[in-house]
Amino acid sequence: DPKIIQKPKYLVAVTGSEKILICEQYLGHNAMYWYRQSAKKPLEFMFSYSYQKLMDNQTASSRFQPQSSKKNHLDLQITALKPDDSATYFCASSQAQTGVQDTQYFGPGTRLLVL
Amino acid sequence: AQKVTQTQTSISVVEKTTVTMDCVYETRDSSYFLFWYKQTASGEIVFLIRQDSYKKENATVGHYSLNFQKPKSSIGLIITATQIEDSAVYFCAMRDTEGADRLTFGKGTQLIIQP
């Protein structure tokens, strides 16, 4: 069974619309992350959450909003979509504790195409 | 700021041989963590191996091993007895305390294993 689930696998949206990318992890981890991979740039960190609290935000635009309704969920809401938002969005998780770094494991990704 | 550089865009080797992929990094921290991931043709990102900066011994997992040269800020990935299934894009990544939990990735090296 997959340990990190991302839904949907593919998503096509129109410019200006809003979409939510879903991520659930069943690894018992307490830290979750979002990364983006586009054709123009390597994998880029977006957000990190630990115990459902925002720890780090490297996304300049407020159009991207993570949402954590449960400990093992970290969704990503994207508003006012632009063609440049087209990318594959990866969710990741780790067992993170203060002062201890741990390995991040990635979900299968959601491929977003904005027309 | 953290930076990870992979200069090899693509490598092609014959099956069952050994291949080395290069990675150099920049960090101001004395403590940091280095990772190698591979991205398969399906887009899945898989963790392979890690090296913690304070450990002197090179990490080894299965047919993956690392060549950690701290004075040169270099972390090479060595794959021995390559198999067709090893064909993928390989990413080097780093975490340090300045960057909190986020991973900084290199641009990746495409590995092609030929029969």
mmCIF file of C-alpha atoms in Angstrom:
data_model
loop_
_atom_site.group_PDB
_atom_site.id
_atom_site.type_symbol
_atom_site.label_atom_id
_atom_site.label_comp_id
_atom_site.label_asym_id
_atom_site.label_seq_id
_atom_site.Cartn_x
_atom_site.Cartn_y
_atom_site.Cartn_z
ATOM 1 C CA ASP A 1 0.000 0.000 0.000
ATOM 2 C CA PRO A 2 1.300 3.478 -0.785
ATOM 3 C CA LYS A 3 2.589 5.299 2.260
ATOM 4 C CA ILE A 4 2.114 8.809 0.901
ATOM 5 C CA ILE A 5 -0.977 9.487 -1.155
ATOM 6 C CA GLN A 6 -1.373 12.505 -3.394
ATOM 7 C CA LYS A 7 -4.585 13.323 -5.197
ATOM 8 C CA PRO A 8 -5.252 13.881 -7.962
ATOM 9 C CA LYS A 9 -2.448 12.424 -10.020
ATOM 10 C CA TYR A 10 -3.150 14.802 -12.903
ATOM 11 C CA LEU A 11 -4.952 18.122 -12.843
ATOM 12 C CA VAL A 12 -5.849 20.514 -15.638
ATOM 13 C CA ALA A 13 -7.028 23.974 -14.656
ATOM 14 C CA VAL A 14 -7.880 27.229 -16.378
ATOM 15 C CA THR A 15 -6.065 30.453 -15.660
ATOM 16 C CA GLY A 16 -7.579 32.298 -12.725
ATOM 17 C CA SER A 17 -9.189 29.265 -11.122
ATOM 18 C CA GLU A 18 -8.460 27.687 -7.747
ATOM 19 C CA LYS A 19 -7.394 24.132 -6.995
ATOM 20 C CA ILE A 20 -6.534 22.063 -3.946
ATOM 21 C CA LEU A 21 -3.854 19.402 -4.022
ATOM 22 C CA ILE A 22 -4.311 16.656 -1.461
ATOM 23 C CA CYS A 23 -1.583 14.883 0.501
ATOM 24 C CA GLU A 24 -1.938 12.181 3.140
ATOM 25 C CA GLN A 25 0.888 10.203 4.709
ATOM 26 C CA TYR A 26 0.671 6.929 6.587
ATOM 27 C CA LEU A 27 4.254 6.737 7.790
ATOM 28 C CA GLY A 28 3.482 8.095 11.248
ATOM 29 C CA HIS A 29 5.585 11.169 10.519
ATOM 30 C CA ASN A 30 5.053 14.506 12.214
ATOM 31 C CA ALA A 31 6.613 16.746 9.570
ATOM 32 C CA MET A 32 5.308 17.307 6.061
ATOM 33 C CA TYR A 33 6.530 19.324 3.124
ATOM 34 C CA TRP A 34 5.628 20.585 -0.327
ATOM 35 C CA TYR A 35 8.074 20.792 -3.216
ATOM 36 C CA ARG A 36 7.582 21.871 -6.812
ATOM 37 C CA GLN A 37 9.299 20.567 -9.913
ATOM 38 C CA SER A 38 8.945 22.471 -13.174
ATOM 39 C CA ALA A 39 10.663 22.144 -16.511
ATOM 40 C CA LYS A 40 12.582 25.337 -15.860
ATOM 41 C CA LYS A 41 13.848 24.687 -12.361
ATOM 42 C CA PRO A 42 15.033 21.793 -10.227
ATOM 43 C CA LEU A 43 13.020 20.536 -7.286
ATOM 44 C CA GLU A 44 12.186 23.558 -5.164
ATOM 45 C CA PHE A 45 11.138 23.611 -1.540
ATOM 46 C CA MET A 46 7.871 25.421 -0.855
ATOM 47 C CA PHE A 47 6.648 24.785 2.714
ATOM 48 C CA SER A 48 7.337 22.702 5.764
ATOM 49 C CA TYR A 49 4.987 21.840 8.603
ATOM 50 C CA SER A 50 5.784 20.185 11.889
ATOM 51 C CA TYR A 51 3.023 19.043 14.229
ATOM 52 C CA GLN A 52 0.575 20.894 11.973
ATOM 53 C CA LYS A 53 2.388 24.204 12.386
ATOM 54 C CA LEU A 54 4.069 26.127 9.592
ATOM 55 C CA MET A 55 7.819 25.986 10.082
ATOM 56 C CA ASP A 56 9.235 27.371 6.869
ATOM 57 C CA ASN A 57 7.802 29.141 3.831
ATOM 58 C CA GLN A 58 9.930 29.737 0.754
ATOM 59 C CA THR A 59 7.052 30.592 -1.552
ATOM 60 C CA ALA A 60 6.917 34.266 -2.397
ATOM 61 C CA SER A 61 3.317 34.240 -3.516
ATOM 62 C CA SER A 62 0.392 34.190 -1.087
ATOM 63 C CA ARG A 63 -1.599 32.380 -3.772
ATOM 64 C CA PHE A 64 -0.109 29.200 -2.370
ATOM 65 C CA GLN A 65 -1.592 28.234 0.983
ATOM 66 C CA PRO A 66 -0.910 24.956 2.780
ATOM 67 C CA GLN A 67 -3.702 23.548 4.917
ATOM 68 C CA SER A 68 -3.279 20.943 7.629
ATOM 69 C CA SER A 69 -6.591 19.597 8.919
ATOM 70 C CA LYS A 70 -5.069 16.474 10.466
ATOM 71 C CA LYS A 71 -1.620 15.467 11.615
ATOM 72 C CA ASN A 72 -1.091 13.275 8.573
ATOM 73 C CA HIS A 73 -2.608 15.682 6.038
ATOM 74 C CA LEU A 74 -1.049 18.639 4.299
ATOM 75 C CA ASP A 75 -3.055 19.989 1.401
ATOM 76 C CA LEU A 76 -1.983 22.790 -0.891
ATOM 77 C CA GLN A 77 -4.493 25.378 -2.040
ATOM 78 C CA ILE A 78 -3.522 27.399 -5.089
ATOM 79 C CA THR A 79 -5.638 30.398 -6.050
ATOM 80 C CA ALA A 80 -5.680 32.622 -9.125
ATOM 81 C CA LEU A 81 -3.805 29.991 -11.110
ATOM 82 C CA LYS A 82 -1.332 31.101 -13.768
ATOM 83 C CA PRO A 83 0.264 29.115 -16.603
ATOM 84 C CA ASP A 84 3.610 29.474 -14.795
ATOM 85 C CA ASP A 85 2.164 27.401 -11.948
ATOM 86 C CA SER A 86 2.228 24.390 -14.251
ATOM 87 C CA ALA A 87 4.514 21.880 -12.566
ATOM 88 C CA THR A 88 4.555 18.655 -10.633
ATOM 89 C CA TYR A 89 3.916 19.206 -6.947
ATOM 90 C CA PHE A 90 5.417 16.707 -4.544
ATOM 91 C CA CYS A 91 4.449 16.166 -0.966
ATOM 92 C CA ALA A 92 7.040 14.695 1.401
ATOM 93 C CA SER A 93 7.184 13.693 5.038
ATOM 94 C CA SER A 94 9.731 12.892 7.708
ATOM 95 C CA GLN A 95 10.055 12.107 11.365
ATOM 96 C CA ALA A 96 11.437 15.418 12.501
ATOM 97 C CA GLN A 97 12.348 16.361 16.017
ATOM 98 C CA THR A 98 14.053 19.459 17.285
ATOM 99 C CA GLY A 99 17.761 19.213 16.616
ATOM 100 C CA VAL A 100 17.443 15.969 14.693
ATOM 101 C CA GLN A 101 17.420 15.907 10.940
ATOM 102 C CA ASP A 102 15.738 13.011 9.258
ATOM 103 C CA THR A 103 15.158 11.654 5.823
ATOM 104 C CA GLN A 104 12.275 12.967 3.773
ATOM 105 C CA TYR A 105 10.165 10.530 1.760
ATOM 106 C CA PHE A 106 8.238 11.704 -1.250
ATOM 107 C CA GLY A 107 4.772 11.075 -2.557
ATOM 108 C CA PRO A 108 4.062 10.274 -6.220
ATOM 109 C CA GLY A 109 3.277 13.889 -7.100
ATOM 110 C CA THR A 110 0.399 15.797 -8.668
ATOM 111 C CA ARG A 111 1.026 17.046 -12.188
ATOM 112 C CA LEU A 112 -0.720 20.376 -12.675
ATOM 113 C CA LEU A 113 -1.274 21.967 -16.064
ATOM 114 C CA VAL A 114 -2.714 25.471 -16.182
ATOM 115 C CA LEU A 115 -4.155 26.546 -19.515
ATOM 116 C CA ALA B 1 22.822 30.329 1.139
ATOM 117 C CA GLN B 2 22.887 26.646 0.383
ATOM 118 C CA LYS B 3 23.747 25.493 -3.088
ATOM 119 C CA VAL B 4 24.038 22.067 -4.668
ATOM 120 C CA THR B 5 25.678 21.571 -8.044
ATOM 121 C CA GLN B 6 25.573 18.540 -10.291
ATOM 122 C CA THR B 7 27.592 19.235 -13.408
ATOM 123 C CA GLN B 8 26.964 15.970 -15.226
ATOM 124 C CA THR B 9 23.775 16.307 -17.204
ATOM 125 C CA SER B 10 23.751 12.779 -18.557
ATOM 126 C CA ILE B 11 25.835 9.624 -18.182
ATOM 127 C CA SER B 12 25.568 6.442 -20.218
ATOM 128 C CA VAL B 13 27.210 3.186 -19.145
ATOM 129 C CA VAL B 14 26.991 -0.458 -19.994
ATOM 130 C CA GLU B 15 25.087 -2.752 -17.660
ATOM 131 C CA LYS B 16 27.036 -4.402 -14.814
ATOM 132 C CA THR B 17 29.687 -1.698 -14.723
ATOM 133 C CA THR B 18 30.340 0.904 -12.004
ATOM 134 C CA VAL B 19 29.299 4.523 -12.361
ATOM 135 C CA THR B 20 30.085 7.596 -10.293
ATOM 136 C CA MET B 21 27.947 10.725 -10.217
ATOM 137 C CA ASP B 22 29.374 13.975 -8.911
ATOM 138 C CA CYS B 23 27.887 16.535 -6.566
ATOM 139 C CA VAL B 24 29.389 19.556 -4.836
ATOM 140 C CA TYR B 25 27.636 21.680 -2.253
ATOM 141 C CA GLU B 26 27.988 25.006 -0.503
ATOM 142 C CA THR B 27 27.054 25.674 3.087
ATOM 143 C CA ARG B 28 28.258 27.828 5.944
ATOM 144 C CA ASP B 29 27.163 25.308 8.529
ATOM 145 C CA SER B 30 29.540 22.902 10.208
ATOM 146 C CA SER B 31 26.735 20.351 10.517
ATOM 147 C CA TYR B 32 24.735 19.309 7.472
ATOM 148 C CA PHE B 33 23.140 16.305 5.849
ATOM 149 C CA LEU B 34 23.523 15.048 2.306
ATOM 150 C CA PHE B 35 21.100 12.859 0.414
ATOM 151 C CA TRP B 36 20.789 11.117 -2.906
ATOM 152 C CA TYR B 37 17.430 10.446 -4.492
ATOM 153 C CA LYS B 38 16.492 8.970 -7.812
ATOM 154 C CA GLN B 39 13.525 9.871 -9.970
ATOM 155 C CA THR B 40 12.205 7.034 -12.070
ATOM 156 C CA ALA B 41 10.622 7.309 -15.488
ATOM 157 C CA SER B 42 7.202 7.302 -13.840
ATOM 158 C CA GLY B 43 8.187 10.405 -11.866
ATOM 159 C CA GLU B 44 8.493 8.705 -8.504
ATOM 160 C CA ILE B 45 11.209 10.142 -6.238
ATOM 161 C CA VAL B 46 12.961 7.471 -4.200
ATOM 162 C CA PHE B 47 15.392 7.999 -1.344
ATOM 163 C CA LEU B 48 18.630 6.083 -1.823
ATOM 164 C CA ILE B 49 21.299 6.983 0.710
ATOM 165 C CA ARG B 50 22.446 9.738 3.056
ATOM 166 C CA GLN B 51 25.636 11.027 4.614
ATOM 167 C CA ASP B 52 25.713 13.052 7.813
ATOM 168 C CA SER B 53 28.584 15.529 7.791
ATOM 169 C CA TYR B 54 29.932 14.512 11.193
ATOM 170 C CA LYS B 55 30.374 10.892 10.120
ATOM 171 C CA LYS B 56 33.782 10.064 8.698
ATOM 172 C CA GLU B 57 32.853 6.732 7.168
ATOM 173 C CA ASN B 58 31.313 6.759 3.726
ATOM 174 C CA ALA B 59 27.737 5.494 3.733
ATOM 175 C CA THR B 60 26.868 2.286 1.883
ATOM 176 C CA VAL B 61 23.440 0.820 1.149
ATOM 177 C CA GLY B 62 23.187 -2.177 -1.147
ATOM 178 C CA HIS B 63 24.959 -1.366 -4.387
ATOM 179 C CA TYR B 64 24.989 2.360 -3.596
ATOM 180 C CA SER B 65 27.907 3.975 -1.817
ATOM 181 C CA LEU B 66 29.111 7.508 -1.262
ATOM 182 C CA ASN B 67 32.465 9.173 -1.730
ATOM 183 C CA PHE B 68 32.332 11.952 0.862
ATOM 184 C CA GLN B 69 35.200 14.405 0.560
ATOM 185 C CA LYS B 70 34.456 17.047 3.148
ATOM 186 C CA PRO B 71 37.428 19.354 2.394
ATOM 187 C CA LYS B 72 36.255 19.518 -1.219
ATOM 188 C CA SER B 73 32.538 19.844 -0.287
ATOM 189 C CA SER B 74 31.922 16.869 -2.499
ATOM 190 C CA ILE B 75 29.558 13.908 -2.189
ATOM 191 C CA GLY B 76 29.773 11.489 -5.083
ATOM 192 C CA LEU B 77 27.350 8.603 -5.587
ATOM 193 C CA ILE B 78 28.821 5.304 -6.703
ATOM 194 C CA ILE B 79 26.625 2.580 -8.135
ATOM 195 C CA THR B 80 28.289 -0.782 -8.607
ATOM 196 C CA ALA B 81 27.044 -3.647 -10.756
ATOM 197 C CA THR B 82 24.569 -1.389 -12.515
ATOM 198 C CA GLN B 83 21.305 -2.811 -13.799
ATOM 199 C CA ILE B 84 18.932 -1.635 -16.483
ATOM 200 C CA GLU B 85 16.495 -0.673 -13.713
ATOM 201 C CA ASP B 86 19.016 1.853 -12.391
ATOM 202 C CA SER B 87 18.242 4.070 -15.377
ATOM 203 C CA ALA B 88 16.778 7.216 -13.834
ATOM 204 C CA VAL B 89 17.563 10.804 -12.926
ATOM 205 C CA TYR B 90 19.670 11.066 -9.786
ATOM 206 C CA PHE B 91 19.419 14.084 -7.498
ATOM 207 C CA CYS B 92 21.810 15.197 -4.821
ATOM 208 C CA ALA B 93 20.278 17.197 -1.980
ATOM 209 C CA MET B 94 21.397 18.921 1.203
ATOM 210 C CA ARG B 95 19.885 20.032 4.465
ATOM 211 C CA ASP B 96 21.655 22.234 6.950
ATOM 212 C CA THR B 97 20.622 24.102 10.074
ATOM 213 C CA GLU B 98 20.477 27.442 8.261
ATOM 214 C CA GLY B 99 17.947 26.004 5.861
ATOM 215 C CA ALA B 100 15.835 24.519 8.637
ATOM 216 C CA ASP B 101 14.115 21.409 7.313
ATOM 217 C CA ARG B 102 14.204 22.197 3.654
ATOM 218 C CA LEU B 103 16.119 20.175 1.113
ATOM 219 C CA THR B 104 18.114 22.020 -1.533
ATOM 220 C CA PHE B 105 18.412 19.936 -4.674
ATOM 221 C CA GLY B 106 20.851 19.842 -7.552
ATOM 222 C CA LYS B 107 19.582 19.813 -11.123
ATOM 223 C CA GLY B 108 20.044 16.083 -11.451
ATOM 224 C CA THR B 109 22.055 13.663 -13.570
ATOM 225 C CA GLN B 110 20.321 11.377 -16.030
ATOM 226 C CA LEU B 111 21.782 7.886 -15.908
ATOM 227 C CA ILE B 112 21.258 5.584 -18.863
ATOM 228 C CA ILE B 113 22.181 1.953 -18.463
ATOM 229 C CA GLN B 114 22.676 0.169 -21.773
ATOM 230 C CA PRO B 115 22.494 -3.596 -22.209
#
